Tab-separated table of C-alpha atoms in Angstrom:
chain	number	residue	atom	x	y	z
A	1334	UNK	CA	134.623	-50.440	137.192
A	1335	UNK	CA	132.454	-53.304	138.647
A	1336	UNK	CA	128.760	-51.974	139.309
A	1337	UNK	CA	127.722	-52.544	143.151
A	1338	UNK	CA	124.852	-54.478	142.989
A	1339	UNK	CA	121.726	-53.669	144.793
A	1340	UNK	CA	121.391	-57.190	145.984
A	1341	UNK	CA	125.040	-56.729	147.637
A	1342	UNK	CA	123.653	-53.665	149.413
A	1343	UNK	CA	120.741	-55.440	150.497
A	1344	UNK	CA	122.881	-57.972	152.122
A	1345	UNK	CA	124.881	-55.161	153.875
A	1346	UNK	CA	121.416	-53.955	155.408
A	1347	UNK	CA	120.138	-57.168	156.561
A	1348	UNK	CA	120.607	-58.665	159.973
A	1349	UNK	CA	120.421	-62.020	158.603
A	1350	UNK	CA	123.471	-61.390	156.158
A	1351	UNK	CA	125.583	-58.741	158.160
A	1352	UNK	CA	126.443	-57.485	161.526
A	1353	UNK	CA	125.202	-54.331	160.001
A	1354	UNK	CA	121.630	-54.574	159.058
A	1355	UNK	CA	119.752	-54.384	156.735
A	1356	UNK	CA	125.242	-32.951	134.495
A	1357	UNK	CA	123.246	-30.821	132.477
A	1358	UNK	CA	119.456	-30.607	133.047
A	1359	UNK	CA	117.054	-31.929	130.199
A	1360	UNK	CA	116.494	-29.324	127.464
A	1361	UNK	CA	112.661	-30.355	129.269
A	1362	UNK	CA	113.752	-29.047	132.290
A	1363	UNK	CA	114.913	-26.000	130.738
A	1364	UNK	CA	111.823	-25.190	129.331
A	1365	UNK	CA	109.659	-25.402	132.718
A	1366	UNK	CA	112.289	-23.626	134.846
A	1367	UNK	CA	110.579	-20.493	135.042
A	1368	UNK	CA	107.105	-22.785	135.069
A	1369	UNK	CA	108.329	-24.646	138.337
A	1370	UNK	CA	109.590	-21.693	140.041
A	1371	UNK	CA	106.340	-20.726	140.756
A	1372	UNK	CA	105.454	-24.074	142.397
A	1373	UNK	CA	104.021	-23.431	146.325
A	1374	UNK	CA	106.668	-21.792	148.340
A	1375	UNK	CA	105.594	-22.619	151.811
A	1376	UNK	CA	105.937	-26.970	150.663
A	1377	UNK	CA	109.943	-26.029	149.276
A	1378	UNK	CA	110.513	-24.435	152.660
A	1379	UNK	CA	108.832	-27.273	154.231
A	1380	UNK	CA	111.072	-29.410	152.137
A	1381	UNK	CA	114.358	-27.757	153.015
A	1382	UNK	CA	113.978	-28.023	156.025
A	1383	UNK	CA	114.741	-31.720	155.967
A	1384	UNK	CA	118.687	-32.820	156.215
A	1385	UNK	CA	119.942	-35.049	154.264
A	1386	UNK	CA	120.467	-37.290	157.755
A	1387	UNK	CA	116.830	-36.763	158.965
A	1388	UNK	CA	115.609	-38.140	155.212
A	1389	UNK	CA	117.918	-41.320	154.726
A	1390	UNK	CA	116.994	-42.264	158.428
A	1391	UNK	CA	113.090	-41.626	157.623
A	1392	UNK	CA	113.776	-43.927	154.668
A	1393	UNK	CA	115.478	-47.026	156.660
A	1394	UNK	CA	112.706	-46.526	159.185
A	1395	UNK	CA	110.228	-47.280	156.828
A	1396	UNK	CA	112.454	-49.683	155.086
A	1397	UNK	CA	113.091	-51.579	158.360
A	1398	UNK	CA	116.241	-51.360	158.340
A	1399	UNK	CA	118.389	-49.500	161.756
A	1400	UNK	CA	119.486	-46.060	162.175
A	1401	UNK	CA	122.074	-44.304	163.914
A	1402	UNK	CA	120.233	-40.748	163.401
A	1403	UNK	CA	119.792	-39.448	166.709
A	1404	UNK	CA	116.486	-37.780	166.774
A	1405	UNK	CA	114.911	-41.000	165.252
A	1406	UNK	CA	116.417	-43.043	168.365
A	1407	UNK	CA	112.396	-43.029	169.967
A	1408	UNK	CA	111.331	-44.543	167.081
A	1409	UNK	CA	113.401	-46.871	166.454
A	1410	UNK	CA	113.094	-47.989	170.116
A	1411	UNK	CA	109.336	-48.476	169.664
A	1412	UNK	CA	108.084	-52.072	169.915
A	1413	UNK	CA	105.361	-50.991	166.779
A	1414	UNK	CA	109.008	-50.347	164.827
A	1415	UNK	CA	110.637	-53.828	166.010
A	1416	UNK	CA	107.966	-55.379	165.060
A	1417	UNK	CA	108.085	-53.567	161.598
A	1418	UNK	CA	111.356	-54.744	161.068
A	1419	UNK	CA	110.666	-58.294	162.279
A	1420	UNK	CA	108.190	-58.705	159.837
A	1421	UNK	CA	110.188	-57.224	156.815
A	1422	UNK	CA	113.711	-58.356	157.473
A	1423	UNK	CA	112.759	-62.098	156.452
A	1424	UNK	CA	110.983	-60.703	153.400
A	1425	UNK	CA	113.664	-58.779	152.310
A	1426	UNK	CA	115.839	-61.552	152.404
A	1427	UNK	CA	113.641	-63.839	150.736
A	1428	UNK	CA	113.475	-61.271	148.409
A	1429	UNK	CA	117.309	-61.056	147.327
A	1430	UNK	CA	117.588	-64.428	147.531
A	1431	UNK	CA	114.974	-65.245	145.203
A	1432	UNK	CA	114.400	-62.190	142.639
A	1433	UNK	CA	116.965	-59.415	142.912
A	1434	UNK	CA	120.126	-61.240	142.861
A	1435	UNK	CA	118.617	-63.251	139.922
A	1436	UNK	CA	117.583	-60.478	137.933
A	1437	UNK	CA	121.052	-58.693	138.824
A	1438	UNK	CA	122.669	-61.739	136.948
A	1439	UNK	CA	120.290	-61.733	133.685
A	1440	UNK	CA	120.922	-57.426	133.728
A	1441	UNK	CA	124.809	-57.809	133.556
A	1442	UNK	CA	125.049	-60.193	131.231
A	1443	UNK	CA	122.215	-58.521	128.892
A	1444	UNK	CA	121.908	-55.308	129.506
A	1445	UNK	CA	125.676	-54.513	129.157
A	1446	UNK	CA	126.842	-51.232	129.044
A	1447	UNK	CA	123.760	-49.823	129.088
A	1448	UNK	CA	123.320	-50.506	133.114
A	1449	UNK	CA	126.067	-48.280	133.714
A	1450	UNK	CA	125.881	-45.085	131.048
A	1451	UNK	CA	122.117	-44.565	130.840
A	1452	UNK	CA	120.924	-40.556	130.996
A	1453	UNK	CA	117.275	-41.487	131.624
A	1454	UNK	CA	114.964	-43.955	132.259
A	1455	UNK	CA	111.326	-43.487	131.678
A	1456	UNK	CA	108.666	-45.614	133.745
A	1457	UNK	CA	105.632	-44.967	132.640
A	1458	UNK	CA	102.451	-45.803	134.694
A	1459	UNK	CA	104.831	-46.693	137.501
A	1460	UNK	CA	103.276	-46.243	140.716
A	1461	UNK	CA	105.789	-46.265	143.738
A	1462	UNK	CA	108.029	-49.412	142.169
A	1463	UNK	CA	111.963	-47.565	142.293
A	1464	UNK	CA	113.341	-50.873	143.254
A	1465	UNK	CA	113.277	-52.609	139.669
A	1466	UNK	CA	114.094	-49.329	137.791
A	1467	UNK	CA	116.935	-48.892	139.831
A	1468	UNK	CA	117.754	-52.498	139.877
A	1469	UNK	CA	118.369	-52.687	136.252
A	1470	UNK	CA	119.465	-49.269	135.605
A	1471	UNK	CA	121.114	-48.132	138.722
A	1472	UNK	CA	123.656	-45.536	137.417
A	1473	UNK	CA	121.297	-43.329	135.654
A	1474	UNK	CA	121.576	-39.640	135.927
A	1475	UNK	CA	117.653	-39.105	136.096
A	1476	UNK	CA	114.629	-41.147	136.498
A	1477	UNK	CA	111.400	-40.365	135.393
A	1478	UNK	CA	108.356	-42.054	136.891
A	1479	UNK	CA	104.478	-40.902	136.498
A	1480	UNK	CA	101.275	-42.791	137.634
A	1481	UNK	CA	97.652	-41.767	138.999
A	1482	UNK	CA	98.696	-42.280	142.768
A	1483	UNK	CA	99.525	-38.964	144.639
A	1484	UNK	CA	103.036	-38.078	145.498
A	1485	UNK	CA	102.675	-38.010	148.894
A	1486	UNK	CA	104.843	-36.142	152.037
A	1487	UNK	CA	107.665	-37.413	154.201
A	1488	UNK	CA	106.471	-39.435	157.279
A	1489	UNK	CA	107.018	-36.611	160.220
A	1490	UNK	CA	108.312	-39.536	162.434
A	1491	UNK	CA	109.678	-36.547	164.606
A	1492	UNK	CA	106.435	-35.583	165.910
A	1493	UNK	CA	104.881	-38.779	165.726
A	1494	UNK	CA	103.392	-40.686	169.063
A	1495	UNK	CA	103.803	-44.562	168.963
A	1496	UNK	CA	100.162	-45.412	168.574
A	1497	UNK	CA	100.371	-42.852	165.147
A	1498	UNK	CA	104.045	-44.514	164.279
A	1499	UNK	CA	102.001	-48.381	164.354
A	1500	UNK	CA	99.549	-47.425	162.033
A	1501	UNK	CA	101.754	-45.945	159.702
A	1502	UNK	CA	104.212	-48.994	159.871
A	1503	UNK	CA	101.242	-51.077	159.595
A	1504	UNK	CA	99.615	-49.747	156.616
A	1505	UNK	CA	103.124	-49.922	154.926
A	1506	UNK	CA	103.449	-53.302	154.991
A	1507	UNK	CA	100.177	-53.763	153.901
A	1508	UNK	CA	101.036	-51.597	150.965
A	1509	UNK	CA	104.150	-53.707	150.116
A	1510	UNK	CA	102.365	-56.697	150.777
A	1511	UNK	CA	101.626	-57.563	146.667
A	1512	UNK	CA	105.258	-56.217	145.509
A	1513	UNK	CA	107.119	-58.023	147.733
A	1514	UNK	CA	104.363	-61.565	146.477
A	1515	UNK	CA	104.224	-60.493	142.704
A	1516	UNK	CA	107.242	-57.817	141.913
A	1517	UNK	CA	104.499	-55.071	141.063
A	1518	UNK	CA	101.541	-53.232	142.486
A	1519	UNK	CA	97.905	-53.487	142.058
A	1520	UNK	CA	96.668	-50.085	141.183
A	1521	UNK	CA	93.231	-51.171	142.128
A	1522	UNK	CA	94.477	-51.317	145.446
A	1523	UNK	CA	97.047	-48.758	145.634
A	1524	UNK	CA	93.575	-46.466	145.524
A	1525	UNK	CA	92.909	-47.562	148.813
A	1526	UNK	CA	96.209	-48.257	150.147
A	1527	UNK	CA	97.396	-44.967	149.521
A	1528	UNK	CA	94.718	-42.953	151.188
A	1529	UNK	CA	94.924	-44.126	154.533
A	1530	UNK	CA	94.897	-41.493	157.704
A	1531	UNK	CA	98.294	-42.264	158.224
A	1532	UNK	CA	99.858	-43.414	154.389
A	1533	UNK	CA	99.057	-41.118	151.906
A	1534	UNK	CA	100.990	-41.250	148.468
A	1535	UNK	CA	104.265	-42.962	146.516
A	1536	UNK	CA	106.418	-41.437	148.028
A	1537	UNK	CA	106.765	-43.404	151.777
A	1538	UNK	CA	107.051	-46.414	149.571
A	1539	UNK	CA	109.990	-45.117	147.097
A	1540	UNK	CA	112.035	-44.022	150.029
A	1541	UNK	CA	111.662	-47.479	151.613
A	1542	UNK	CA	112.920	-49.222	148.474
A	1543	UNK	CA	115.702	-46.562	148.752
A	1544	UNK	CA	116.343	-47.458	152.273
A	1545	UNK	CA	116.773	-50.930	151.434
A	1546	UNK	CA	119.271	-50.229	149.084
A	1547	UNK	CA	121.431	-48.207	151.211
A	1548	UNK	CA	121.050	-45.121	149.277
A	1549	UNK	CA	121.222	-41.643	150.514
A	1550	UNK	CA	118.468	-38.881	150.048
A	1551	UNK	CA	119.775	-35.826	149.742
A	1552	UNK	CA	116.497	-33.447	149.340
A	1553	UNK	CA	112.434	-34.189	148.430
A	1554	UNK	CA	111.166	-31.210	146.936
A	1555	UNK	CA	107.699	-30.537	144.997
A	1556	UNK	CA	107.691	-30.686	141.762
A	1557	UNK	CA	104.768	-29.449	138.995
A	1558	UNK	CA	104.482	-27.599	136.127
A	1559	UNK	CA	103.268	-24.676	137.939
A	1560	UNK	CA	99.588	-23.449	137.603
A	1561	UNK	CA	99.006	-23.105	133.623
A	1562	UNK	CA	96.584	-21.537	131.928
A	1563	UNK	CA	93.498	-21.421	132.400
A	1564	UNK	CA	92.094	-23.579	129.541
A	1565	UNK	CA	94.187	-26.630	131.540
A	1566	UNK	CA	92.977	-25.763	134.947
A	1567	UNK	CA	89.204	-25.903	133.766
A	1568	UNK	CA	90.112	-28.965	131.615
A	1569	UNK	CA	90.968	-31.677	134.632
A	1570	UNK	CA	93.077	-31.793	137.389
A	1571	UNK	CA	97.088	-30.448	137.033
A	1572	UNK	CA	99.823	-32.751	137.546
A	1573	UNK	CA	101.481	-32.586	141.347
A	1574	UNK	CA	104.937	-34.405	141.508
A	1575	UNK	CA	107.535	-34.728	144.039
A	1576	UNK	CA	111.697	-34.894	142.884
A	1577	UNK	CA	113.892	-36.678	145.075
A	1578	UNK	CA	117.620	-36.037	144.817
A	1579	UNK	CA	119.429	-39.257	146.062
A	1580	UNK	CA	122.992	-40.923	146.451
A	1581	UNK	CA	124.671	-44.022	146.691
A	1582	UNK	CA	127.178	-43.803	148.703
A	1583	UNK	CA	129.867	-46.227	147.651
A	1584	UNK	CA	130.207	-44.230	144.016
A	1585	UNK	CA	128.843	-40.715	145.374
A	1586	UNK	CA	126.937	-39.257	142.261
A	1587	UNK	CA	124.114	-37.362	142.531
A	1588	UNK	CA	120.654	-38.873	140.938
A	1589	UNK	CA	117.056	-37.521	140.828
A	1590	UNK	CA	114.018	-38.949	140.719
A	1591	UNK	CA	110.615	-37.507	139.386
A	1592	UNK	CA	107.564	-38.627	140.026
A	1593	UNK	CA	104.297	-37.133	138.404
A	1594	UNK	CA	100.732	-37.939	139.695
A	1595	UNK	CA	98.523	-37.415	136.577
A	1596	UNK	CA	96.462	-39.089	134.169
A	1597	UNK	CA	98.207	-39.319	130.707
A	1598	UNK	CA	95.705	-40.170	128.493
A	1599	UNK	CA	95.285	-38.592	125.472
A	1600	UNK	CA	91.476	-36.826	126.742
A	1601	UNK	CA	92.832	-35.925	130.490
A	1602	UNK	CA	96.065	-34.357	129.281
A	1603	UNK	CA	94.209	-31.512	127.957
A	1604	UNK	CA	94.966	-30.290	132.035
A	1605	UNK	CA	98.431	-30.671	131.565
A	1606	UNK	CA	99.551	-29.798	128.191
A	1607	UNK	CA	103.157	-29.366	129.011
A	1608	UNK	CA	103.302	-33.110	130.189
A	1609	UNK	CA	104.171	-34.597	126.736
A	1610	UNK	CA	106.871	-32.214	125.904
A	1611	UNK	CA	108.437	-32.962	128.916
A	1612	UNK	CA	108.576	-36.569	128.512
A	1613	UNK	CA	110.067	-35.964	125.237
A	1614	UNK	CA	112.521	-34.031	126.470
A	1615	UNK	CA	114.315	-36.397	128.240
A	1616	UNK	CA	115.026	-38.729	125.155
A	1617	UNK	CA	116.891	-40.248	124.111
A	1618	UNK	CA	116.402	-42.581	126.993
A	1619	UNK	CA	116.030	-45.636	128.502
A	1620	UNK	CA	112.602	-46.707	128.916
A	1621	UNK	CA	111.206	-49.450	131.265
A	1622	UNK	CA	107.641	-50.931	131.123
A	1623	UNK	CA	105.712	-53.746	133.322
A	1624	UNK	CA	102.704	-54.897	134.667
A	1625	UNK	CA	101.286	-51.496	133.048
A	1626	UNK	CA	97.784	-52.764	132.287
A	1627	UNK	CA	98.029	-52.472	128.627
A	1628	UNK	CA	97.308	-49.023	128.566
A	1629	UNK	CA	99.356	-48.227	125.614
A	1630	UNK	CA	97.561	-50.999	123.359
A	1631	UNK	CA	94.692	-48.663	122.825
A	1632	UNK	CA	93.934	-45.364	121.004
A	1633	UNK	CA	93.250	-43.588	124.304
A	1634	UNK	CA	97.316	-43.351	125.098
A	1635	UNK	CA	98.170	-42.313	121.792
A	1636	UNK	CA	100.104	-39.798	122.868
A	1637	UNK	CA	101.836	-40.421	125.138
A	1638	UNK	CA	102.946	-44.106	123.047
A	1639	UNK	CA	104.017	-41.345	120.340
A	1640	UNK	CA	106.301	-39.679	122.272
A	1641	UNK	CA	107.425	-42.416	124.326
A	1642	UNK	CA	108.174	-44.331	120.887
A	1643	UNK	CA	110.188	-40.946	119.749
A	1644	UNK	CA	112.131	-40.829	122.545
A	1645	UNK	CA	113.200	-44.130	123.403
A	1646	UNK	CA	116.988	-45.808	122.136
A	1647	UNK	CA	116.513	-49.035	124.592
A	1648	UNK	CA	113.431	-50.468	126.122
A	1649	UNK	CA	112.835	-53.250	128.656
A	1650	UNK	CA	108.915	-54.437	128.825
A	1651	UNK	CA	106.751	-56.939	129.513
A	1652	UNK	CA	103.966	-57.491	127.114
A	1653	UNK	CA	101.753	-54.968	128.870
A	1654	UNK	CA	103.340	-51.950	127.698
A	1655	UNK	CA	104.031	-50.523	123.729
A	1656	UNK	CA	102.847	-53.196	121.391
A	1657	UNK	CA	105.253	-55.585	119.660
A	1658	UNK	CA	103.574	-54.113	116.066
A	1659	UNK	CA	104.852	-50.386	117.352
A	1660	UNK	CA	108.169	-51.413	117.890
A	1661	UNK	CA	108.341	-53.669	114.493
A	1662	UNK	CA	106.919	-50.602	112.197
A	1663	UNK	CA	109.393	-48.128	114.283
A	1664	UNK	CA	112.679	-50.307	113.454
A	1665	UNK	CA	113.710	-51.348	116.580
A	1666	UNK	CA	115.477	-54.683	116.751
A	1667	UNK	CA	113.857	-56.951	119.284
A	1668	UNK	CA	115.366	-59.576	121.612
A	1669	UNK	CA	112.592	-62.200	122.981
A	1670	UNK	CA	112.783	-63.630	126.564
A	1671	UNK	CA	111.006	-66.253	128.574
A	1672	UNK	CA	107.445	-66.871	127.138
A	1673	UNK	CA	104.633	-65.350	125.450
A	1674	UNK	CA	101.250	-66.028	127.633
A	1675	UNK	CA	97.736	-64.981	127.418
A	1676	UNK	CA	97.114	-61.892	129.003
A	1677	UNK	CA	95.319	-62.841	132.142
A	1678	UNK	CA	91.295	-62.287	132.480
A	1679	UNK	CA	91.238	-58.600	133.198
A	1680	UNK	CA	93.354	-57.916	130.283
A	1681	UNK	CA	91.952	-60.189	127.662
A	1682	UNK	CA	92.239	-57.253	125.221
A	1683	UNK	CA	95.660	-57.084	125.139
A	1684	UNK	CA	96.401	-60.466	123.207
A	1685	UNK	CA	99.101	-59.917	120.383
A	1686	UNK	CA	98.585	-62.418	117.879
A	1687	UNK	CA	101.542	-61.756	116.390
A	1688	UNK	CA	104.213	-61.402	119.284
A	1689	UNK	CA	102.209	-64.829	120.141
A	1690	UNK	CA	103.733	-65.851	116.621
A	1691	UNK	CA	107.119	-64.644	117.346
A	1692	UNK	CA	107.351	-66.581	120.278
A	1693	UNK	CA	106.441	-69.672	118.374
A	1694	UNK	CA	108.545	-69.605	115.349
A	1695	UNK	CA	111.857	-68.128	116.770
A	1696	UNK	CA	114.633	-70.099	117.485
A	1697	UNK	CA	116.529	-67.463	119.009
A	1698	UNK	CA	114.457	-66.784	122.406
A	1699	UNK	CA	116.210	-66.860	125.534
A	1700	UNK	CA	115.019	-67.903	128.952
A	1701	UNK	CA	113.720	-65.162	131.674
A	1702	UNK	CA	115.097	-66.334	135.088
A	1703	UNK	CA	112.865	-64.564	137.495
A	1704	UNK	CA	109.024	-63.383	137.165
A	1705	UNK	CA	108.156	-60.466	135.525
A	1706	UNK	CA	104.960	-59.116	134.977
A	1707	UNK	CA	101.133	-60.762	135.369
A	1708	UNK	CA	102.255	-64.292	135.100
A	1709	UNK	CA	104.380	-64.496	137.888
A	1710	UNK	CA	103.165	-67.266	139.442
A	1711	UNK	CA	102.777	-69.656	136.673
A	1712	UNK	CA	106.594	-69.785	134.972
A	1713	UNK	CA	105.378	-67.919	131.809
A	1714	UNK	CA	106.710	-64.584	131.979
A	1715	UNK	CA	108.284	-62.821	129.263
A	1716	UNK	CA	110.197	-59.955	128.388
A	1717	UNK	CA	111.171	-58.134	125.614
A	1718	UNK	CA	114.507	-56.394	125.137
A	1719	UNK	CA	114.439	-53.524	122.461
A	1720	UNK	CA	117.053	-51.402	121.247
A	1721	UNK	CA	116.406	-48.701	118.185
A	1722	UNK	CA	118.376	-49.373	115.099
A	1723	UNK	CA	121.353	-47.625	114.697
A	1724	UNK	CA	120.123	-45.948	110.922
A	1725	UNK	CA	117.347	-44.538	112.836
A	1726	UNK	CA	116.135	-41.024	110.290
């Protein structure tokens, strides 16, 4: 069966390309059931009291792409959510024409199967960037994303006056203003971005990448690991999460999304010591890595590279994200793309002498069409492709 490509469903949103515009849970899950029934009541109800019409429209408004949902008609009439759309339309299209459809391309031929029967994919240190998980991986029962920015709440457009709707629309594109440049987000920035009056959290910005693609969201729901004991609670601050359950609807299956806000160093995670054996959980899995500030390089993520190392049968990364020594000592076989660069001045600690020397004495390295990671202005990204061995103890 031929995998609809997000691209495609770009082009069915956009007014520039169309006359539309633009099975089982995780033995993890299992585990925390009882744990995450005790999550806040009064935020589920709040949650299910959204339809899955009132949350796809709240995600094409912030997308910028139309709506035929009724009680979003005011909003949509606005001239603060024309102008919204005016501004992102062009982007979007710029967008497909220059990166997605590209990196579409280099996924089918590459990535293979794999686009199309993945379980899970695990994004560490993700921030609010769905769009290239799902770009790569689009067919995957469950996706697992954690960061330090807050989950977030549904926009109330509803309720919302114009003046209120123009600073939210504003501060969106503001937020999207470095993806959309650089094909990642600045987590410096993000801390400010974030915490606006009107945009607070991941979560407007993940539904707008789902908007764009046309997909469907079924339910947003908190998600946590309820409030532990009370060793964790003194130790830090708990993890708060949000799970979105989503669609596409030319294939109709059911996905979910996670995302966790916590710190998952090796020191905080003493305040949530149920994170790592949920991660595990999930494998084996897909796991996708980029622009993630080398935080696994040192000994301060040492557990969470353990466990992401344990549970992993396929990984996509830039050279920001499990060191090319890990992967060598674990026996996975490695596939090199693009180029090997200098990490750039705020990372000069995350130099790999010997993927450097990979690079340099392989014959077998393949060209990366499309930026991907720090150096995406200067032609020298690079990716690696790694898949576990298939005598793995």
């Amino acid at each position: 069966m031929r995998v609809n490509t997000a691209a495609a469903r770009l082009r069915a949103n956009s007014p520039l390309m169309s006359a539309r515009l633009l099975t089982v849970l995780p033995r993890a899950l299992l585990v925390l059931a009882a744990a995450c029934a005790l999550c806040g009541a009064a935020s589920a109800q709040t949650a299910s009291d959204l339809s899955e019409a009132q949350l796809t429209s709240s995600a094409r408004l912030l997308a910028g792409v139309e709506t035929d949902y009724a009680r979003h008609a005011r909003i949509a009439a606005l001239p603060e959510w024309q102008a919204h759309r005016a501004e992102l339309v062009p982007k979007w299209a710029r967008l497909e024409r220059e990166r997605l459809h590209v990196i579409e391309s280099w996924r089918d031929r590459y990535l293979g199967a794999d686009r199309v029967t993945c379980r899970t994919l695990l994004y560490p240190f993700s921030g609010p960037d769905f769009l290239n998980a799902y770009l790569l991986f689009p067919r995957c029962d469950t996706y697992v994303m954690f960061g330090l920015e807050a989950p977030g709440a549904v926009p109330a457009f509803e309720t919302m006056s114009s003046e209120e709707a123009g600073l939210l629309l504003g501060d969106m594109r503001h937020a999207l203003a470095n993806f959309v440049a650089r094909n990642y987000f600045i987590t410096s920035h993000m801390a400010t971005q974030l915490r606006t009056p009107h945009l607070k959290g991941v979560l407007p910005l993940v539904l707008a990448s789902m908007g764009l693609l046309n997909l469907h969201v079924a339910a947003v729901e908190p998600f946590d690991f309820g409030p532990g004991a009370e060793a964790a609670r003194s130790a830090g601050r708990r993890a708060r999460g949000t799970k979105i359950t989503f669609s596409d609807p030319q294939t109709g299956k059911r996905q979910t999304l996670y995302y966790l806000s916590l710190d998952a160093s090796d020191r905080a995670l003493a305040a949530n010591p149920e994170f790592l054996p949920f991660l595990g959980g999930f494998g084996p899995s897909v796991t996708f890595l980029k622009s993630a500030s080398y935080l696994l390089h040192g000994k301060e993520f040492a557990g969470t590279r353990r466990v992401l190392l344990d549970a992993t049968e396929l990984l996509v990364e830039d050279d920001t994200g499990i060191p090319y020594r890990f992967l060598r000592q674990s026996g996975f076989q490695i596939r090199l793309f693009g180029h090997y660069a200098r990490p750039i001045r705020d990372f000069n600690y995350g130099y790999q002498e010997d993927l450097d020397a990979a690079y340099l004495t392989s014959s077998t390295v393949e060209a990366l069409p499309f930026p991907f990671g720090y150096h995406w202005k200067d032609g020298r990204s690079g990716l690696l492709l790694a898949r576990r061995a298939a005598n793995r103890l």
